[in-house]
mmCIF file of C-alpha atoms in Angstrom:
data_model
loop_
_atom_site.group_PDB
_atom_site.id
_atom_site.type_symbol
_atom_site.label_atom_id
_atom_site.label_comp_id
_atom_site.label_asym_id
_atom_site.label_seq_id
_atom_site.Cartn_x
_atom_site.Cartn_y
_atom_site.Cartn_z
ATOM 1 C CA UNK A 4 63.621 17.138 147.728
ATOM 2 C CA UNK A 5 63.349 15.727 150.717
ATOM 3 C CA UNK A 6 61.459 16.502 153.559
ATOM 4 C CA UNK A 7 62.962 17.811 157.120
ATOM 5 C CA UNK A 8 62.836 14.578 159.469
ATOM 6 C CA UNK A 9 62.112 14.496 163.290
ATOM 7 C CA UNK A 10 63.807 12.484 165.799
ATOM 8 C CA UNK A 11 61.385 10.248 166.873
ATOM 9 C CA UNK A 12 62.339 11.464 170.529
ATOM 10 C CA UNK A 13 61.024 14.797 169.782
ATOM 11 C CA UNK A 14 57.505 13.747 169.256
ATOM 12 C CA UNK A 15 57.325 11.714 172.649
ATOM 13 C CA UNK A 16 56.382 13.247 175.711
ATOM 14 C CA UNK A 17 58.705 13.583 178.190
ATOM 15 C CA UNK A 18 58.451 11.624 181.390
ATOM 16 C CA UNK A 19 57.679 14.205 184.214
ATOM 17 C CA UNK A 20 59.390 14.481 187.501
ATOM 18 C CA UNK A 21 63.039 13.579 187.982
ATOM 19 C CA UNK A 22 64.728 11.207 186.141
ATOM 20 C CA UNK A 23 67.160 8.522 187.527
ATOM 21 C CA UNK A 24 70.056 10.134 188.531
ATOM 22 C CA UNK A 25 68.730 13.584 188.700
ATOM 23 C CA UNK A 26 68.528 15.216 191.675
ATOM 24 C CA UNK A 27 64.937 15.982 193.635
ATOM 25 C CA UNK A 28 63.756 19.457 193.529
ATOM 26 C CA UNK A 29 64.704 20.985 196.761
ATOM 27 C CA UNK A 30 61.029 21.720 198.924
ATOM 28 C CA UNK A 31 59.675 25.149 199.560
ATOM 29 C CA UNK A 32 61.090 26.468 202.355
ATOM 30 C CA UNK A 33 58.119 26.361 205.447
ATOM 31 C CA UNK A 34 57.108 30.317 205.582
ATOM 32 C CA UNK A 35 58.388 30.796 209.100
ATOM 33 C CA UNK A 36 55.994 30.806 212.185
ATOM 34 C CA UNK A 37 54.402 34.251 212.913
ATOM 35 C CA UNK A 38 54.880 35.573 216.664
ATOM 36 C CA UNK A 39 51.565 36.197 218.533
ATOM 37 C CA UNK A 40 50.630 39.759 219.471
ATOM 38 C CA UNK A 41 48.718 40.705 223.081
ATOM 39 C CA UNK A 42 45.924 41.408 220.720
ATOM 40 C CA UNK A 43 45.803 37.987 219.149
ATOM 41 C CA UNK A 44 45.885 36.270 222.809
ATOM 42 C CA UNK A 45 42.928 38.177 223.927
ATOM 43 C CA UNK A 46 41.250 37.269 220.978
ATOM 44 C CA UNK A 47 41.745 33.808 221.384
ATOM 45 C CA UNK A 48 40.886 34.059 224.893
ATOM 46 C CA UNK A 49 37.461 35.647 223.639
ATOM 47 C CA UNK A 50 36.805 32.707 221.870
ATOM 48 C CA UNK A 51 37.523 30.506 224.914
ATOM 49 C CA UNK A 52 35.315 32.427 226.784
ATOM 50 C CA UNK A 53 32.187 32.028 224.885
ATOM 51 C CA UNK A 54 32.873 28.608 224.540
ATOM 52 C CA UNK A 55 32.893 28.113 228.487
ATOM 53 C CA UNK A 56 29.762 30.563 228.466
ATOM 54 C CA UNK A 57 27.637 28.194 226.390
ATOM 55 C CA UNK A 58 28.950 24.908 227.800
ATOM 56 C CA UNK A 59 30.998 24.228 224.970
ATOM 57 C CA UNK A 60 34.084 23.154 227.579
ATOM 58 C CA UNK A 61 34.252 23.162 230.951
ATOM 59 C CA UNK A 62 35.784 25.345 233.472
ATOM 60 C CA UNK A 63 38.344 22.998 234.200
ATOM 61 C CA UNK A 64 39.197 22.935 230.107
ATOM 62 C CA UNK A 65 38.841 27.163 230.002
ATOM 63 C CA UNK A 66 41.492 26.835 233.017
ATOM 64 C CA UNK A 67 43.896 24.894 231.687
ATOM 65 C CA UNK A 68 43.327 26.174 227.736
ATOM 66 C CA UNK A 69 43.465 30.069 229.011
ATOM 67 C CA UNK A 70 46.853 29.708 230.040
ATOM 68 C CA UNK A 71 48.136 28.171 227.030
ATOM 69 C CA UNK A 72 46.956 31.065 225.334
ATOM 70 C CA UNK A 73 48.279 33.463 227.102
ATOM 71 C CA UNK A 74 51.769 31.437 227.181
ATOM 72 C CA UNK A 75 52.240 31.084 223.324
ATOM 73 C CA UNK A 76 55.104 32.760 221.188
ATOM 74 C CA UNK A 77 53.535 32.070 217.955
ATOM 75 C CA UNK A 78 49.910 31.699 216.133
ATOM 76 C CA UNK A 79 50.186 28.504 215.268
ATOM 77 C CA UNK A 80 50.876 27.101 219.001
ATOM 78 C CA UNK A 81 47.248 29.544 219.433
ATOM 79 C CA UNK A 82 45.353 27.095 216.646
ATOM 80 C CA UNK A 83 44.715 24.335 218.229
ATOM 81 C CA UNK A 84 43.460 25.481 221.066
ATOM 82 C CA UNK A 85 40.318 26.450 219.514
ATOM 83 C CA UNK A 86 40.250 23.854 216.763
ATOM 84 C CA UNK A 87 37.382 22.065 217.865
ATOM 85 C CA UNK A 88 35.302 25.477 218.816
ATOM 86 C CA UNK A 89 33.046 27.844 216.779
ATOM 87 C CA UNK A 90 35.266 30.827 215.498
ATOM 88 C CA UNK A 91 34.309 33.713 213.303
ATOM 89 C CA UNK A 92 34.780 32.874 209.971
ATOM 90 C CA UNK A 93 34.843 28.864 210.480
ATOM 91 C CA UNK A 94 31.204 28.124 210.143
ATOM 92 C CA UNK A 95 30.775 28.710 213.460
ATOM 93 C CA UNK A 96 26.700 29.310 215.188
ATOM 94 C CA UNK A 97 25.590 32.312 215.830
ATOM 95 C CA UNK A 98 25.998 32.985 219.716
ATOM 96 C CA UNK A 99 22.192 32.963 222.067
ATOM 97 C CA UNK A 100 21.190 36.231 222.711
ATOM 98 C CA UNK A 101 22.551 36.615 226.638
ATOM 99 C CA UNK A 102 20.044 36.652 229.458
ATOM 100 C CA UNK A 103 18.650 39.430 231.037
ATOM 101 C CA UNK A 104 21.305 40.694 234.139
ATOM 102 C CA UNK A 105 24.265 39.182 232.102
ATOM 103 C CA UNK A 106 27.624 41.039 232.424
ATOM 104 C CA UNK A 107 27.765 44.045 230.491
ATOM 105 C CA UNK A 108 31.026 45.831 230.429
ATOM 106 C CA UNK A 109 30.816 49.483 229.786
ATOM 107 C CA UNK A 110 32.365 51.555 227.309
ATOM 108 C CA UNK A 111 36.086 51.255 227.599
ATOM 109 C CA UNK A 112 37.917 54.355 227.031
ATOM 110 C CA UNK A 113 41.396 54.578 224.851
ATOM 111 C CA UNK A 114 43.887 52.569 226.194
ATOM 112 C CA UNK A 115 41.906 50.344 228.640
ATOM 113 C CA UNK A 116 43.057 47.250 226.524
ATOM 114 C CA UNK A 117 46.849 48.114 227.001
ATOM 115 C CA UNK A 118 48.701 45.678 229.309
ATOM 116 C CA UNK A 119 49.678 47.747 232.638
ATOM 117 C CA UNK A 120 53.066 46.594 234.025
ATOM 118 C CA UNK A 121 54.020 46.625 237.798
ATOM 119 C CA UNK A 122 57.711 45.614 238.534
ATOM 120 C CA UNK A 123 59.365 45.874 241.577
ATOM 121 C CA UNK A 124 63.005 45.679 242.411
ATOM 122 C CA UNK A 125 64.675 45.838 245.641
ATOM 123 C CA UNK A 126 61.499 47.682 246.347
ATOM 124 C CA UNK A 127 57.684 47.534 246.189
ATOM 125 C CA UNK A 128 54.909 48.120 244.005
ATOM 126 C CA UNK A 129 50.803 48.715 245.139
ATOM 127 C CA UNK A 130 47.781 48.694 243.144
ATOM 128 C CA UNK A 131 44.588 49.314 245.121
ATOM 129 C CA UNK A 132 41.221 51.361 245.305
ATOM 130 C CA UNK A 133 38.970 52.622 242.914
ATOM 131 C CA UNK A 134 41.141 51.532 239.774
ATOM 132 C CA UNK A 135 40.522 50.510 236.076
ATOM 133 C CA UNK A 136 41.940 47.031 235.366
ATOM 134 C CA UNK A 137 43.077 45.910 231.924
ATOM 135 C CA UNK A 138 42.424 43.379 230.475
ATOM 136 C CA UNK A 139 46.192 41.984 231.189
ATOM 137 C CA UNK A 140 48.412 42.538 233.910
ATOM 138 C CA UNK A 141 51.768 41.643 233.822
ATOM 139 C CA UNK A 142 53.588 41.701 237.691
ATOM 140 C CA UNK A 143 57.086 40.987 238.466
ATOM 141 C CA UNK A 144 58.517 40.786 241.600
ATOM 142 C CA UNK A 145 62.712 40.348 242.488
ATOM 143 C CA UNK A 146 63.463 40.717 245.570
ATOM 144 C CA UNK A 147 60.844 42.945 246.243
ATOM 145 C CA UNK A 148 57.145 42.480 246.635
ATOM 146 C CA UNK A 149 54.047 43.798 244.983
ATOM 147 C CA UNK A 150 50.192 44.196 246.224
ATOM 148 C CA UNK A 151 47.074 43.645 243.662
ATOM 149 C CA UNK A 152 44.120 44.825 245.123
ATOM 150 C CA UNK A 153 41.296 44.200 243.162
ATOM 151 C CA UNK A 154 38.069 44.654 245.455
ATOM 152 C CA UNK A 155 36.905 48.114 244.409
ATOM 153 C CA UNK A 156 38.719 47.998 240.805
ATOM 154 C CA UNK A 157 36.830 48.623 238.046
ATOM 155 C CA UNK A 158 36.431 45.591 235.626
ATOM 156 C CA UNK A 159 35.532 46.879 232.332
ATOM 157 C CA UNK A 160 36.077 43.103 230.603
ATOM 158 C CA UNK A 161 34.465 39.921 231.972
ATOM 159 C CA UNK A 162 38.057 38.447 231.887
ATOM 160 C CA UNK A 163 40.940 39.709 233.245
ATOM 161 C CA UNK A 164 44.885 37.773 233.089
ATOM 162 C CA UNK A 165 47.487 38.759 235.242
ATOM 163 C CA UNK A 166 50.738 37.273 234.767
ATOM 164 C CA UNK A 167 52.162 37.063 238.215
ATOM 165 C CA UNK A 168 56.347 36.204 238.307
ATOM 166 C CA UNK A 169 58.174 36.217 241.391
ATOM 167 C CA UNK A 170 62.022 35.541 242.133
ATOM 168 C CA UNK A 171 63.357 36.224 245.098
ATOM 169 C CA UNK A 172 59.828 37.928 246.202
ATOM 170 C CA UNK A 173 56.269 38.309 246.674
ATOM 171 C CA UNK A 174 53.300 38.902 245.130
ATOM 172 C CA UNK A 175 49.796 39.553 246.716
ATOM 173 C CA UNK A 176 46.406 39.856 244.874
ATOM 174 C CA UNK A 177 42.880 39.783 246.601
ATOM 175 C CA UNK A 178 40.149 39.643 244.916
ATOM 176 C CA UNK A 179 36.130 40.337 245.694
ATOM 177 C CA UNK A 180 34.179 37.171 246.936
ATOM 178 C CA UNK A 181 31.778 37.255 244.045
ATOM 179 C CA UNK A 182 34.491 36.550 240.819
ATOM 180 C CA UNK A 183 35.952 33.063 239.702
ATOM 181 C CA UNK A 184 39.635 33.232 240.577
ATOM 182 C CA UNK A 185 41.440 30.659 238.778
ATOM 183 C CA UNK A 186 45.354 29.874 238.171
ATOM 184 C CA UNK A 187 47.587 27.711 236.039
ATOM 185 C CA UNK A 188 51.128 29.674 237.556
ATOM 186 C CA UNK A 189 53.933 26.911 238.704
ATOM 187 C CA UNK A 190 55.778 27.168 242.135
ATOM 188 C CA UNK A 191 59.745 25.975 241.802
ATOM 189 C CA UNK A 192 61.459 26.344 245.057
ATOM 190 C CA UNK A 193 58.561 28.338 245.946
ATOM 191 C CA UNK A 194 54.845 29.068 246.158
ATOM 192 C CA UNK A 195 51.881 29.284 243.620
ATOM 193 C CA UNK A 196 49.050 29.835 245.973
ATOM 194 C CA UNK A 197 45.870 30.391 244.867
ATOM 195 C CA UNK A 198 42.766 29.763 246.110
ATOM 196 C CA UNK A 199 40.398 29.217 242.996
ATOM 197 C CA UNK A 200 37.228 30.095 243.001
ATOM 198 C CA UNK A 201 33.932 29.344 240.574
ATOM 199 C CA UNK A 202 31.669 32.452 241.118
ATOM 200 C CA UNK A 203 27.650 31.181 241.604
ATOM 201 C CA UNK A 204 26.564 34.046 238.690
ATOM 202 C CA UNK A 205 28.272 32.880 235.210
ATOM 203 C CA UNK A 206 28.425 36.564 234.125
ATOM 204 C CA UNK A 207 30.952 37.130 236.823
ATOM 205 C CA UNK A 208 34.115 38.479 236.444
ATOM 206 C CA UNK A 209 36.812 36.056 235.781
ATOM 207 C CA UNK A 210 40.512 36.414 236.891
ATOM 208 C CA UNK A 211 43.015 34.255 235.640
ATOM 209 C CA UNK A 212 46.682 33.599 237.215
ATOM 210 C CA UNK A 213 49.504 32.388 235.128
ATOM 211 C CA UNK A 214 53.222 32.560 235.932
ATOM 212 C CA UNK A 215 55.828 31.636 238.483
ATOM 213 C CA UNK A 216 57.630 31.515 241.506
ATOM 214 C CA UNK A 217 61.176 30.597 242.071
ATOM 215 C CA UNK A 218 62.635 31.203 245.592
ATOM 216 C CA UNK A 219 59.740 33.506 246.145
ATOM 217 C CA UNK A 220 55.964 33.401 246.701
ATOM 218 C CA UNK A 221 52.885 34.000 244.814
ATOM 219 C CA UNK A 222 49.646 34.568 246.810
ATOM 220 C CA UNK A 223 45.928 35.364 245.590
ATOM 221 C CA UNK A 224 42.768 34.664 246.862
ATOM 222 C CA UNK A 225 39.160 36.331 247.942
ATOM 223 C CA UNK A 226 39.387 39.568 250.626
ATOM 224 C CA UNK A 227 36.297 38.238 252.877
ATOM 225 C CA UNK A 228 33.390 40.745 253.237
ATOM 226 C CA UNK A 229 34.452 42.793 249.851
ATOM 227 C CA UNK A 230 32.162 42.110 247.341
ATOM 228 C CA UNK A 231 31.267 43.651 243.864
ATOM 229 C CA UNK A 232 27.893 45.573 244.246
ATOM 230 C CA UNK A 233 26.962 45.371 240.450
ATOM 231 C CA UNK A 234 28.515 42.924 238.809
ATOM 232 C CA UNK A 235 27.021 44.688 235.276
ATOM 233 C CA UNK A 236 28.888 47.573 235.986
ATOM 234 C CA UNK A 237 31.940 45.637 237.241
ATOM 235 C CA UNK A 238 31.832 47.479 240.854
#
């Protein structure tokens, strides 16, 4: 009898990949980019922060990185923005222990990290006195005007972002002497004014302008004589 023969064929491996003639594999589709929450931009601006605390960039670089941050849809446009920095998780150092009269926010209550909105419409729209600020602010202004009045708020976060827009309108913010007021807002057909500010104490309060202004006007800069009294505190 004879024995069952194999095609020599069947006992040669196969070539891998395609073969001439064969169509490519289609590629994995790219899982699609996942939209940044307010929590993820303040956590990034964290980062940013320390970074500027220990020298790692300068203020100029905090400026101009803090608001990208704050500007970006998704997390990948957040990535590189810290890619060259320390971050949790990334083999990063362990932070100095902070000097002795360093800013020390208090305890913030429920809700003091939710962005507070002011909009005003053919109207107007004030926020002054003894207030709590959060941590974002988001103002916008058509043809109306609005009034940020930040020297006897309560800062309970070194760094603060407000997101100033006006069209057709105004926006006003004064702040204490003793804070670092910086912007990276745009004036088109209008005004971005801001007078920035570096505070002398690092630990100071820090508030940061982004935004516009189109056929309207954006104005912020330090109320002389009001200064914070304990800048631990944040009043």
């Amino acid at each position: 009898m004879e024995e069952p023969s194999f095609e020599k064929h069947s006992l040669e491996k196969r070539p891998q990949g395609p073969q001439p003639g064969e169509p490519a594999p289609a590629p994995a589709p790219a899982p699609p980019a996942l939209r940044a929450s307010d929590a993820d931009r303040d956590r990034f601006a964290d980062i940013l922060r320390n970074a500027l605390a220990e020298g790692r960039i300068t203020a100029e670089e905090h400026s101009e990185r803090i608001g990208a941050v704050y500007g970006a849809k998704t997390l990948g446009e957040l990535e590189p923005l810290v890619s060259d920095l320390p971050v949790a998780g990334r083999g990063e150092h362990p932070a100095p222990a902070r000097p002795h009269g360093a800013y020390d926010a208090p305890a913030r209550p429920a809700g003091a990290g939710v962005a507070e909105n002011l909009v005003a419409v053919f109207g107007g729209a004030v926020r002054k006195g003894r207030w709590r600020v959060s941590r974002r602010t988001n103002a916008f202004a058509l043809f109306g005007g609005i009034e940020i009045d930040l020297t006897e708020a309560v800062f309970e976060q070194q760094e603060i972002v407000i997101n100033a827009t006006a069209i057709f309108g105004g926006i006003e913010i004064r702040v204490p002497e003793n804070v670092t007021l910086r912007s990276t807002g745009t004036g088109i057909f209008g005004g971005f004014d801001v007078k920035t500010v570096e505070a002398p104490d690092p630990d100071a309060p820090v508030v940061s302008l982004t935004g516009f202004a189109i056929f309207g006007g954006v104005d912020a800069k330090p109320k002389r004589g009001k200064r914070l009294k304990n800048l631990r505190a944040g009043g």
